CSV table of N, CA and C in Angstrom, one decimal:
chain,number,residue,atom,x,y,z
A,1,SER,N,0.8,-1.2,0.0
A,1,SER,CA,0.0,0.0,0.0
A,1,SER,C,0.9,1.3,0.0
A,2,LEU,N,2.1,1.2,0.6
A,2,LEU,CA,3.0,2.3,0.6
A,2,LEU,C,3.5,2.7,-0.8
A,3,LEU,N,3.3,1.7,-1.8
A,3,LEU,CA,3.7,1.9,-3.2
A,3,LEU,C,2.6,2.4,-4.0
A,4,GLY,N,1.5,2.7,-3.4
A,4,GLY,CA,0.3,3.2,-4.1
A,4,GLY,C,-0.6,2.2,-4.7
A,5,VAL,N,-0.4,0.9,-4.2
A,5,VAL,CA,-1.3,-0.1,-4.7
A,5,VAL,C,-2.4,-0.4,-3.7
A,6,LYS,N,-3.6,-0.5,-4.2
A,6,LYS,CA,-4.7,-0.8,-3.3
A,6,LYS,C,-4.6,-2.2,-2.8
A,7,VAL,N,-4.5,-2.3,-1.4
A,7,VAL,CA,-4.3,-3.7,-0.8
A,7,VAL,C,-5.5,-3.9,0.1
A,8,THR,N,-6.1,-5.1,0.0
A,8,THR,CA,-7.2,-5.5,0.9
A,8,THR,C,-6.6,-6.8,1.5
A,9,MET,N,-6.6,-6.8,2.8
A,9,MET,CA,-6.1,-8.0,3.5
A,9,MET,C,-7.3,-8.6,4.3
A,10,PHE,N,-7.5,-9.9,4.2
A,10,PHE,CA,-8.5,-10.5,5.1
A,10,PHE,C,-7.9,-11.6,5.8
A,11,ASP,N,-8.5,-11.9,7.0
A,11,ASP,CA,-8.0,-13.0,7.8
A,11,ASP,C,-9.1,-13.5,8.6
A,12,ARG,N,-9.0,-14.8,9.0
A,12,ARG,CA,-10.1,-15.4,9.8
A,12,ARG,C,-10.1,-15.0,11.2
A,13,THR,N,-9.0,-14.3,11.7
A,13,THR,CA,-8.9,-13.8,13.0
A,13,THR,C,-9.4,-12.3,13.1
A,14,PRO,N,-9.8,-11.8,14.3
A,14,PRO,CA,-10.3,-10.4,14.3
A,14,PRO,C,-9.2,-9.4,14.0
A,15,ARG,N,-7.9,-9.7,14.3
A,15,ARG,CA,-6.8,-8.8,14.0
A,15,ARG,C,-5.6,-9.7,13.5
A,16,PRO,N,-4.8,-9.1,12.7
A,16,PRO,CA,-3.6,-9.9,12.2
A,16,PRO,C,-2.6,-10.2,13.3
A,17,LEU,N,-1.8,-11.2,13.2
A,17,LEU,CA,-0.7,-11.5,14.1
A,17,LEU,C,-1.3,-11.6,15.6
A,18,MET,N,-2.2,-12.5,15.8
A,18,MET,CA,-2.9,-12.6,17.1
A,18,MET,C,-1.9,-12.9,18.2
A,19,PHE,N,-0.8,-13.5,17.9
A,19,PHE,CA,0.2,-13.9,18.9
A,19,PHE,C,1.0,-12.7,19.4
A,20,MET,N,0.9,-11.6,18.7
A,20,MET,CA,1.6,-10.4,19.1
A,20,MET,C,0.8,-9.5,20.1
A,21,GLU,N,1.5,-8.6,20.7
A,21,GLU,CA,0.8,-7.7,21.6
A,21,GLU,C,-0.3,-6.9,20.9
A,22,PRO,N,-1.5,-6.8,21.4
A,22,PRO,CA,-2.6,-6.1,20.6
A,22,PRO,C,-2.3,-4.7,20.3
A,23,GLU,N,-1.6,-4.0,21.2
A,23,GLU,CA,-1.3,-2.6,21.0
A,23,GLU,C,-0.4,-2.5,19.7
A,24,CYS,N,0.5,-3.4,19.5
A,24,CYS,CA,1.4,-3.4,18.4
A,24,CYS,C,0.7,-3.6,17.1
A,25,THR,N,-0.2,-4.6,17.1
A,25,THR,CA,-1.0,-4.9,15.9
A,25,THR,C,-2.0,-3.8,15.6
A,26,THR,N,-2.5,-3.2,16.6
A,26,THR,CA,-3.4,-2.0,16.3
A,26,THR,C,-2.6,-0.9,15.7
A,27,LYS,N,-1.4,-0.6,16.1
A,27,LYS,CA,-0.6,0.4,15.5
A,27,LYS,C,-0.3,0.0,14.0
A,28,PHE,N,0.0,-1.3,13.8
A,28,PHE,CA,0.3,-1.7,12.5
A,28,PHE,C,-0.9,-1.5,11.6
A,29,LEU,N,-2.1,-1.9,12.1
A,29,LEU,CA,-3.3,-1.8,11.3
A,29,LEU,C,-3.6,-0.3,11.0
A,30,ASN,N,-3.4,0.6,12.0
A,30,ASN,CA,-3.6,2.0,11.8
A,30,ASN,C,-2.7,2.5,10.7
A,31,HIS,N,-1.5,2.1,10.7
A,31,HIS,CA,-0.5,2.5,9.7
A,31,HIS,C,-0.9,2.0,8.3
A,32,PHE,N,-1.4,0.7,8.3
A,32,PHE,CA,-1.8,0.1,7.1
A,32,PHE,C,-3.0,0.8,6.5
A,33,THR,N,-4.0,1.1,7.3
A,33,THR,CA,-5.2,1.7,6.7
A,33,THR,C,-5.0,3.2,6.4
A,34,ASP,N,-4.1,3.9,7.2
A,34,ASP,CA,-3.8,5.3,7.0
A,34,ASP,C,-3.1,5.4,5.6
A,35,ASN,N,-2.5,4.4,5.1
A,35,ASN,CA,-1.8,4.4,3.8
A,35,ASN,C,-2.6,3.7,2.7
A,36,GLY,N,-3.9,3.6,2.9
A,36,GLY,CA,-4.8,3.1,1.9
A,36,GLY,C,-5.2,1.6,1.9
A,37,GLY,N,-4.6,0.9,2.9
A,37,GLY,CA,-4.9,-0.5,3.0
A,37,GLY,C,-6.3,-0.7,3.6
A,38,GLU,N,-6.9,-1.9,3.4
A,38,GLU,CA,-8.2,-2.2,4.0
A,38,GLU,C,-8.0,-3.6,4.7
A,39,TYR,N,-8.4,-3.7,5.9
A,39,TYR,CA,-8.4,-5.0,6.6
A,39,TYR,C,-9.8,-5.5,6.9
A,40,ILE,N,-10.0,-6.7,6.6
A,40,ILE,CA,-11.3,-7.4,6.9
A,40,ILE,C,-11.0,-8.6,7.8
A,41,GLY,N,-11.4,-8.5,9.1
A,41,GLY,CA,-11.2,-9.5,10.0
A,41,GLY,C,-12.4,-10.4,10.2
A,42,ASP,N,-12.1,-11.6,10.8
A,42,ASP,CA,-13.2,-12.6,11.1
A,42,ASP,C,-13.8,-13.0,9.8
A,43,ALA,N,-13.1,-13.2,8.7
A,43,ALA,CA,-13.6,-13.6,7.4
A,43,ALA,C,-12.8,-14.7,6.8
A,44,GLN,N,-13.4,-15.6,6.1
A,44,GLN,CA,-12.7,-16.6,5.3
A,44,GLN,C,-13.3,-16.6,3.9
A,45,TYR,N,-12.5,-17.1,3.0
A,45,TYR,CA,-13.0,-17.1,1.6
A,45,TYR,C,-13.9,-18.2,1.4
A,46,GLU,N,-14.9,-18.0,0.6
A,46,GLU,CA,-15.8,-19.1,0.2
A,46,GLU,C,-15.5,-19.5,-1.2
A,47,SER,N,-15.1,-18.6,-2.1
A,47,SER,CA,-14.7,-19.0,-3.4
A,47,SER,C,-13.8,-17.9,-4.0
A,48,ILE,N,-13.0,-18.4,-5.0
A,48,ILE,CA,-12.1,-17.5,-5.7
A,48,ILE,C,-12.2,-17.8,-7.2
A,49,GLN,N,-12.5,-16.8,-8.0
A,49,GLN,CA,-12.7,-17.1,-9.5
A,49,GLN,C,-12.2,-16.0,-10.3
A,50,TRP,N,-11.9,-16.3,-11.5
A,50,TRP,CA,-11.5,-15.2,-12.5
A,50,TRP,C,-12.8,-14.8,-13.1
A,51,ASP,N,-13.0,-13.5,-13.3
A,51,ASP,CA,-14.2,-13.0,-14.1
A,51,ASP,C,-13.8,-12.8,-15.5
A,52,SER,N,-14.7,-12.3,-16.3
A,52,SER,CA,-14.5,-12.1,-17.7
A,52,SER,C,-13.5,-11.0,-18.1
A,53,VAL,N,-13.1,-10.2,-17.1
A,53,VAL,CA,-12.2,-9.1,-17.4
A,53,VAL,C,-10.8,-9.2,-16.7
A,54,SER,N,-10.4,-10.5,-16.5
A,54,SER,CA,-9.1,-10.8,-15.9
A,54,SER,C,-9.0,-10.2,-14.5
A,55,GLN,N,-10.1,-10.2,-13.8
A,55,GLN,CA,-10.1,-9.8,-12.4
A,55,GLN,C,-10.3,-11.1,-11.5
A,56,VAL,N,-9.6,-11.1,-10.4
A,56,VAL,CA,-9.8,-12.1,-9.4
A,56,VAL,C,-11.0,-11.7,-8.5
A,57,VAL,N,-12.0,-12.5,-8.4
A,57,VAL,CA,-13.2,-12.2,-7.6
A,57,VAL,C,-13.1,-13.2,-6.4
A,58,THR,N,-12.9,-12.6,-5.2
A,58,THR,CA,-12.9,-13.4,-4.0
A,58,THR,C,-14.2,-13.1,-3.2
A,59,LYS,N,-14.9,-14.2,-2.9
A,59,LYS,CA,-16.1,-14.1,-2.1
A,59,LYS,C,-15.8,-14.6,-0.7
A,60,LEU,N,-16.1,-13.7,0.3
A,60,LEU,CA,-15.9,-14.1,1.7
A,60,LEU,C,-17.2,-14.6,2.3
A,61,ASP,N,-17.0,-15.3,3.4
A,61,ASP,CA,-18.2,-15.9,4.1
A,61,ASP,C,-19.0,-14.9,4.8
A,62,ASN,N,-18.6,-13.6,4.9
A,62,ASN,CA,-19.4,-12.6,5.5
A,62,ASN,C,-20.2,-11.8,4.5
A,63,GLY,N,-20.2,-12.2,3.2
A,63,GLY,CA,-20.9,-11.6,2.1
A,63,GLY,C,-20.1,-10.6,1.3
A,64,THR,N,-18.9,-10.3,1.8
A,64,THR,CA,-18.1,-9.3,1.1
A,64,THR,C,-17.5,-10.0,-0.2
A,65,GLU,N,-17.5,-9.2,-1.3
A,65,GLU,CA,-16.9,-9.6,-2.6
A,65,GLU,C,-15.8,-8.6,-2.9
A,66,ILE,N,-14.6,-9.2,-3.2
A,66,ILE,CA,-13.5,-8.3,-3.5
A,66,ILE,C,-13.0,-8.6,-4.9
A,67,SER,N,-13.0,-7.6,-5.8
A,67,SER,CA,-12.4,-7.7,-7.1
A,67,SER,C,-11.0,-7.1,-7.1
A,68,SER,N,-10.1,-7.9,-7.7
A,68,SER,CA,-8.7,-7.4,-7.7
A,68,SER,C,-7.9,-7.9,-8.9
A,69,ASP,N,-6.8,-7.2,-9.2
A,69,ASP,CA,-6.0,-7.7,-10.3
A,69,ASP,C,-5.2,-8.9,-10.0
A,70,LYS,N,-4.8,-8.9,-8.7
A,70,LYS,CA,-3.9,-10.0,-8.2
A,70,LYS,C,-4.4,-10.5,-6.9
A,71,LEU,N,-4.0,-11.7,-6.5
A,71,LEU,CA,-4.4,-12.3,-5.2
A,71,LEU,C,-3.2,-13.0,-4.7
A,72,LEU,N,-2.8,-12.7,-3.5
A,72,LEU,CA,-1.7,-13.4,-2.8
A,72,LEU,C,-2.3,-14.1,-1.6
A,73,VAL,N,-2.1,-15.5,-1.6
A,73,VAL,CA,-2.6,-16.3,-0.5
A,73,VAL,C,-1.5,-16.7,0.4
A,74,ALA,N,-1.6,-16.3,1.7
A,74,ALA,CA,-0.6,-16.7,2.7
A,74,ALA,C,-1.4,-17.4,3.8
A,75,GLN,N,-1.3,-18.7,3.9
A,75,GLN,CA,-2.1,-19.4,4.9
A,75,GLN,C,-1.2,-20.0,6.0
A,76,GLY,N,-0.1,-19.4,6.4
A,76,GLY,CA,0.7,-20.0,7.4
A,76,GLY,C,1.8,-20.9,6.8
A,77,ARG,N,2.4,-21.6,7.7
A,77,ARG,CA,3.5,-22.4,7.2
A,77,ARG,C,3.1,-23.9,7.2
A,78,ILE,N,3.5,-24.5,6.1
A,78,ILE,CA,3.3,-26.0,6.0
A,78,ILE,C,4.7,-26.5,5.7
A,79,ALA,N,5.2,-27.5,6.5
A,79,ALA,CA,6.5,-28.0,6.3
A,79,ALA,C,6.6,-28.7,5.0
A,80,ASN,N,7.7,-28.5,4.3
A,80,ASN,CA,7.9,-29.1,3.0
A,80,ASN,C,8.5,-30.5,3.1
A,81,THR,N,7.7,-31.4,3.7
A,81,THR,CA,8.2,-32.8,4.0
A,81,THR,C,7.6,-33.8,3.0
A,82,ALA,N,6.6,-33.5,2.3
A,82,ALA,CA,6.0,-34.4,1.4
A,82,ALA,C,7.0,-34.8,0.3
A,83,GLY,N,7.0,-36.1,0.0
A,83,GLY,CA,7.8,-36.6,-1.1
A,83,GLY,C,9.3,-36.9,-0.7
A,84,LEU,N,9.6,-36.7,0.5
A,84,LEU,CA,11.0,-37.0,1.0
A,84,LEU,C,11.2,-38.4,1.3
A,85,GLY,N,10.1,-39.2,1.5
A,85,GLY,CA,10.3,-40.6,1.8
A,85,GLY,C,10.5,-40.8,3.3
A,86,LEU,N,10.2,-39.8,4.1
A,86,LEU,CA,10.5,-39.9,5.5
A,86,LEU,C,9.5,-40.9,6.2
A,87,ASP,N,8.3,-41.0,5.6
A,87,ASP,CA,7.3,-42.0,6.2
A,87,ASP,C,7.8,-43.4,6.0
A,88,ASN,N,8.6,-43.6,4.9
A,88,ASN,CA,9.2,-45.0,4.7
A,88,ASN,C,10.2,-45.3,5.8
A,89,LEU,N,10.7,-44.3,6.5
A,89,LEU,CA,11.7,-44.5,7.5
A,89,LEU,C,11.0,-44.6,8.9
A,90,GLY,N,9.7,-44.5,8.9
A,90,GLY,CA,9.0,-44.5,10.2
A,90,GLY,C,8.9,-43.2,10.9
A,91,ILE,N,9.2,-42.1,10.3
A,91,ILE,CA,9.1,-40.8,10.9
A,91,ILE,C,7.6,-40.5,11.0
A,92,GLU,N,7.3,-40.0,12.2
A,92,GLU,CA,5.9,-39.6,12.4
A,92,GLU,C,5.8,-38.1,12.1
A,93,PHE,N,4.6,-37.7,11.7
A,93,PHE,CA,4.4,-36.3,11.3
A,93,PHE,C,3.3,-35.7,12.2
A,94,GLY,N,3.5,-34.4,12.4
A,94,GLY,CA,2.5,-33.6,13.2
A,94,GLY,C,1.7,-32.7,12.3
A,95,ARG,N,1.1,-31.7,12.8
A,95,ARG,CA,0.3,-30.7,12.1
A,95,ARG,C,1.0,-30.1,11.0
A,96,ASN,N,0.4,-29.9,9.9
A,96,ASN,CA,0.9,-29.2,8.7
A,96,ASN,C,2.2,-29.8,8.2
A,97,GLY,N,2.4,-31.1,8.4
A,97,GLY,CA,3.6,-31.8,7.9
A,97,GLY,C,4.8,-31.6,8.7
A,98,THR,N,4.7,-31.0,9.9
A,98,THR,CA,5.9,-30.8,10.8
A,98,THR,C,6.3,-32.2,11.3
A,99,ILE,N,7.5,-32.2,11.8
A,99,ILE,CA,8.1,-33.4,12.4
A,99,ILE,C,8.3,-33.2,13.9
A,100,PRO,N,7.5,-33.9,14.7
A,100,PRO,CA,7.7,-33.8,16.1
A,100,PRO,C,9.1,-34.3,16.5
A,101,VAL,N,9.7,-33.6,17.5
A,101,VAL,CA,11.0,-33.9,18.0
A,101,VAL,C,11.0,-33.8,19.5
A,102,ASP,N,12.0,-34.5,20.1
A,102,ASP,CA,12.1,-34.3,21.6
A,102,ASP,C,13.1,-33.2,21.9
A,103,GLU,N,13.5,-33.1,23.1
A,103,GLU,CA,14.3,-31.9,23.5
A,103,GLU,C,15.7,-31.9,22.9
A,104,ASN,N,16.1,-33.1,22.3
A,104,ASN,CA,17.4,-33.1,21.6
A,104,ASN,C,17.2,-33.1,20.1
A,105,TYR,N,16.0,-32.8,19.6
A,105,TYR,CA,15.7,-32.7,18.2
A,105,TYR,C,15.7,-34.1,17.5
A,106,GLN,N,15.5,-35.1,18.3
A,106,GLN,CA,15.4,-36.5,17.7
A,106,GLN,C,14.0,-36.7,17.3
A,107,THR,N,13.8,-37.3,16.1
A,107,THR,CA,12.4,-37.6,15.6
A,107,THR,C,12.0,-38.9,16.3
A,108,SER,N,10.9,-39.4,15.8
A,108,SER,CA,10.4,-40.7,16.3
A,108,SER,C,11.3,-41.9,16.0
A,109,VAL,N,12.3,-41.6,15.1
A,109,VAL,CA,13.3,-42.6,14.8
A,109,VAL,C,14.6,-42.0,15.4
A,110,GLU,N,15.1,-42.7,16.4
A,110,GLU,CA,16.1,-42.2,17.4
A,110,GLU,C,17.4,-41.6,16.7
A,111,ASN,N,17.8,-42.2,15.6
A,111,ASN,CA,19.0,-41.7,15.0
A,111,ASN,C,18.8,-40.7,13.8
A,112,ILE,N,17.6,-40.2,13.8
A,112,ILE,CA,17.2,-39.1,12.8
A,112,ILE,C,16.8,-37.9,13.5
A,113,TYR,N,17.4,-36.8,13.2
A,113,TYR,CA,17.1,-35.5,13.9
A,113,TYR,C,16.5,-34.6,12.9
A,114,ALA,N,15.8,-33.6,13.4
A,114,ALA,CA,15.2,-32.5,12.5
A,114,ALA,C,15.2,-31.2,13.3
A,115,VAL,N,15.5,-30.1,12.6
A,115,VAL,CA,15.6,-28.8,13.2
A,115,VAL,C,15.0,-27.8,12.2
A,116,GLY,N,14.8,-26.6,12.6
A,116,GLY,CA,14.3,-25.5,11.8
A,116,GLY,C,12.8,-25.5,11.6
A,117,ASP,N,12.4,-24.9,10.5
A,117,ASP,CA,11.0,-24.7,10.2
A,117,ASP,C,10.2,-26.0,10.2
A,118,VAL,N,10.9,-27.1,9.8
A,118,VAL,CA,10.3,-28.4,9.6
A,118,VAL,C,9.8,-28.9,11.0
A,119,VAL,N,10.3,-28.4,12.1
A,119,VAL,CA,9.8,-28.9,13.4
A,119,VAL,C,8.7,-28.0,14.0
A,120,GLY,N,8.4,-26.9,13.3
A,120,GLY,CA,7.3,-26.0,13.7
A,120,GLY,C,7.9,-24.9,14.6
A,121,TYR,N,7.1,-24.5,15.6
A,121,TYR,CA,7.5,-23.3,16.5
A,121,TYR,C,9.0,-23.5,16.9
A,122,PRO,N,9.7,-22.4,16.9
A,122,PRO,CA,9.3,-21.0,16.7
A,122,PRO,C,9.4,-20.5,15.2
A,123,SER,N,9.9,-21.4,14.3
A,123,SER,CA,10.1,-21.1,12.9
A,123,SER,C,10.8,-19.8,12.7
A,124,LEU,N,11.9,-19.6,13.3
A,124,LEU,CA,12.8,-18.4,13.2
A,124,LEU,C,14.2,-18.9,12.8
A,125,ALA,N,14.8,-18.2,11.9
A,125,ALA,CA,16.2,-18.6,11.4
A,125,ALA,C,17.1,-18.6,12.6
A,126,SER,N,17.1,-17.6,13.5
A,126,SER,CA,18.0,-17.6,14.6
A,126,SER,C,17.8,-18.8,15.5
A,127,ALA,N,16.6,-19.2,15.7
A,127,ALA,CA,16.4,-20.4,16.5
A,127,ALA,C,16.8,-21.7,15.8
A,128,ALA,N,16.7,-21.7,14.5
A,128,ALA,CA,17.1,-22.9,13.7
A,128,ALA,C,18.6,-23.1,13.8
A,129,PHE,N,19.4,-22.0,13.8
A,129,PHE,CA,20.8,-22.1,14.0
A,129,PHE,C,21.2,-22.8,15.3
A,130,ASP,N,20.5,-22.4,16.4
A,130,ASP,CA,20.8,-23.0,17.7
A,130,ASP,C,20.3,-24.4,17.7
A,131,GLN,N,19.1,-24.7,17.1
A,131,GLN,CA,18.6,-26.1,17.1
A,131,GLN,C,19.6,-27.0,16.4
A,132,GLY,N,20.2,-26.5,15.3
A,132,GLY,CA,21.2,-27.3,14.6
A,132,GLY,C,22.4,-27.6,15.5
A,133,ARG,N,22.8,-26.6,16.2
A,133,ARG,CA,24.0,-26.7,17.1
A,133,ARG,C,23.7,-27.7,18.2
A,134,PHE,N,22.5,-27.6,18.8
A,134,PHE,CA,22.1,-28.5,19.9
A,134,PHE,C,22.0,-29.9,19.4
A,135,ALA,N,21.4,-30.1,18.2
A,135,ALA,CA,21.3,-31.5,17.7
A,135,ALA,C,22.7,-32.1,17.4
A,136,ALA,N,23.5,-31.3,16.8
A,136,ALA,CA,24.9,-31.7,16.5
A,136,ALA,C,25.7,-32.1,17.7
A,137,THR,N,25.5,-31.3,18.8
A,137,THR,CA,26.2,-31.6,20.0
A,137,THR,C,25.7,-32.9,20.6
A,138,HIS,N,24.4,-33.2,20.5
A,138,HIS,CA,23.8,-34.4,21.0
A,138,HIS,C,24.3,-35.6,20.2
A,139,ILE,N,24.4,-35.4,18.9
A,139,ILE,CA,24.9,-36.5,18.0
A,139,ILE,C,26.4,-36.8,18.3
A,140,ALA,N,27.2,-35.7,18.5
A,140,ALA,CA,28.6,-35.9,18.7
A,140,ALA,C,29.0,-36.4,20.1
A,141,GLU,N,28.2,-35.9,21.1
A,141,GLU,CA,28.6,-36.1,22.5
A,141,GLU,C,27.6,-37.0,23.3
A,142,GLY,N,26.5,-37.3,22.6
A,142,GLY,CA,25.5,-38.1,23.3
A,142,GLY,C,24.6,-37.4,24.3
A,143,LYS,N,24.9,-36.1,24.4
A,143,LYS,CA,24.0,-35.3,25.3
A,143,LYS,C,24.2,-33.8,24.9
A,144,CYS,N,23.2,-33.1,25.3
A,144,CYS,CA,23.3,-31.6,25.1
A,144,CYS,C,22.5,-30.9,26.2
A,145,THR,N,23.2,-30.1,27.0
A,145,THR,CA,22.5,-29.5,28.1
A,145,THR,C,21.9,-28.1,27.7
A,146,ASN,N,22.3,-27.6,26.5
A,146,ASN,CA,21.8,-26.3,26.0
A,146,ASN,C,20.4,-26.5,25.4
A,147,HIS,N,19.6,-25.5,25.6
A,147,HIS,CA,18.2,-25.5,25.0
A,147,HIS,C,17.9,-24.1,24.6
A,148,LEU,N,16.9,-23.9,23.7
A,148,LEU,CA,16.5,-22.6,23.3
A,148,LEU,C,16.0,-21.8,24.5
A,149,ILE,N,16.3,-20.5,24.4
A,149,ILE,CA,15.8,-19.7,25.5
A,149,ILE,C,14.3,-19.6,25.5
A,150,LYS,N,13.7,-19.4,26.6
A,150,LYS,CA,12.2,-19.4,26.7
A,150,LYS,C,11.6,-18.3,26.0
A,151,ASP,N,12.1,-17.1,26.1
A,151,ASP,CA,11.5,-15.9,25.5
A,151,ASP,C,12.4,-15.6,24.2
A,152,ILE,N,11.9,-16.1,23.1
A,152,ILE,CA,12.6,-15.9,21.9
A,152,ILE,C,12.2,-14.6,21.2
A,153,PRO,N,13.1,-13.7,20.9
A,153,PRO,CA,12.8,-12.4,20.2
A,153,PRO,C,12.1,-12.7,18.9
A,154,THR,N,11.1,-12.0,18.6
A,154,THR,CA,10.4,-12.2,17.3
A,154,THR,C,10.4,-10.8,16.5
A,155,GLY,N,10.6,-10.9,15.2
A,155,GLY,CA,10.6,-9.8,14.4
A,155,GLY,C,9.6,-10.0,13.2
A,156,ILE,N,8.7,-9.1,13.0
A,156,ILE,CA,7.8,-9.2,11.9
A,156,ILE,C,8.2,-8.1,10.9
A,157,TYR,N,8.5,-8.5,9.6
A,157,TYR,CA,8.9,-7.6,8.6
A,157,TYR,C,7.8,-6.9,7.9
A,158,THR,N,7.1,-6.1,8.7
A,158,THR,CA,6.0,-5.3,8.1
A,158,THR,C,6.5,-3.8,8.1
A,159,LEU,N,5.6,-3.0,7.6
A,159,LEU,CA,5.9,-1.5,7.8
A,159,LEU,C,4.8,-0.9,8.6
A,160,PRO,N,5.0,-0.4,9.8
A,160,PRO,CA,6.3,-0.5,10.5
A,160,PRO,C,6.6,-1.9,10.9
A,161,GLU,N,7.9,-2.1,11.2
A,161,GLU,CA,8.3,-3.4,11.7
A,161,GLU,C,7.8,-3.6,13.1
A,162,ILE,N,7.5,-4.9,13.5
A,162,ILE,CA,7.0,-5.2,14.8
A,162,ILE,C,8.0,-6.2,15.4
A,163,SER,N,8.5,-5.9,16.6
A,163,SER,CA,9.3,-6.8,17.3
A,163,SER,C,8.8,-7.0,18.7
A,164,SER,N,9.1,-8.2,19.3
A,164,SER,CA,8.7,-8.4,20.7
A,164,SER,C,9.6,-9.5,21.3
A,165,VAL,N,9.6,-9.5,22.6
A,165,VAL,CA,10.3,-10.6,23.3
A,165,VAL,C,9.5,-10.8,24.6
A,166,GLY,N,9.3,-12.0,25.0
A,166,GLY,CA,8.6,-12.3,26.3
A,166,GLY,C,7.1,-12.4,26.1
A,167,LYS,N,6.5,-12.3,27.3
A,167,LYS,CA,5.0,-12.5,27.4
A,167,LYS,C,4.3,-11.2,27.0
A,168,THR,N,3.1,-11.3,26.6
A,168,THR,CA,2.3,-10.1,26.3
A,168,THR,C,1.7,-9.5,27.6
A,169,GLU,N,1.3,-8.3,27.5
A,169,GLU,CA,0.7,-7.6,28.7
A,169,GLU,C,-0.5,-8.5,29.2
A,170,GLN,N,-1.3,-9.0,28.3
A,170,GLN,CA,-2.4,-9.8,28.7
A,170,GLN,C,-2.0,-11.1,29.5
A,171,GLU,N,-1.0,-11.7,29.0
A,171,GLU,CA,-0.4,-12.9,29.7
A,171,GLU,C,0.1,-12.6,31.1
A,172,LEU,N,0.8,-11.4,31.2
A,172,LEU,CA,1.4,-11.0,32.5
A,172,LEU,C,0.2,-10.6,33.4
A,173,THR,N,-0.8,-10.0,32.9
A,173,THR,CA,-1.9,-9.6,33.7
A,173,THR,C,-2.6,-10.8,34.3
A,174,GLU,N,-2.9,-11.8,33.4
A,174,GLU,CA,-3.5,-13.1,33.8
A,174,GLU,C,-2.7,-13.8,34.9
A,175,GLU,N,-1.4,-13.7,34.8
A,175,GLU,CA,-0.5,-14.3,35.8
A,175,GLU,C,-0.3,-13.5,37.0
A,176,LYS,N,-0.9,-12.3,37.0
A,176,LYS,CA,-0.8,-11.3,38.1
A,176,LYS,C,0.7,-11.0,38.4
A,177,ILE,N,1.4,-10.7,37.3
A,177,ILE,CA,2.8,-10.3,37.4
A,177,ILE,C,2.9,-8.8,37.2
C-alpha cells in the first residue's frame, strides 16, 4: 500500500498477528489503513474465481466480494516434507507436515534428527541455527545441556516493523505479574 497499490487483507482472526501484543498490531493496522490498505477480520474465503475481465473475484463468508488484479494467499507455514520418503523410515508427522522432535531434536526414529521450520515453532532462522548446534552436540557427545531460551525475540517484517520478546501484557496480567 505504501507503493500506491490498493491492498485488501482479510484474515479469519479479528486482527492480524494474534500472537503479538494487541497494541502493536493495532498500530500496524492503523498505519496500514492510513496508507490506503483495508483490513477485513473474522472472514474466510468461500470462493475465488476469474471473471471475464481478468479480475480475481474473492467471495468471503461474511458476504463481502473483492475484485482485484492479483491475489496473494498466505495461509501460514506448511513443512515441505511431502515426497521426501520420511514416512518410509518410520518418521511420524505432526500438524501441517511438521516433524515432532524431543528436547534433543530427535524424531520418532532415534538416529534421525530434525531442526528448523520443519519442526514448527518458533520457525525463526535464529532459533534454527541454535537447534542445529544443539542437535549436532547431541549427535557428537550423546548429550546436550543447552536448549532454546524461553523468550525468543520475534521480528515481523511489516511496515512499520514489529518486534517483541517475552510475554504479552495480557499474559502477564492473567498471571498477576
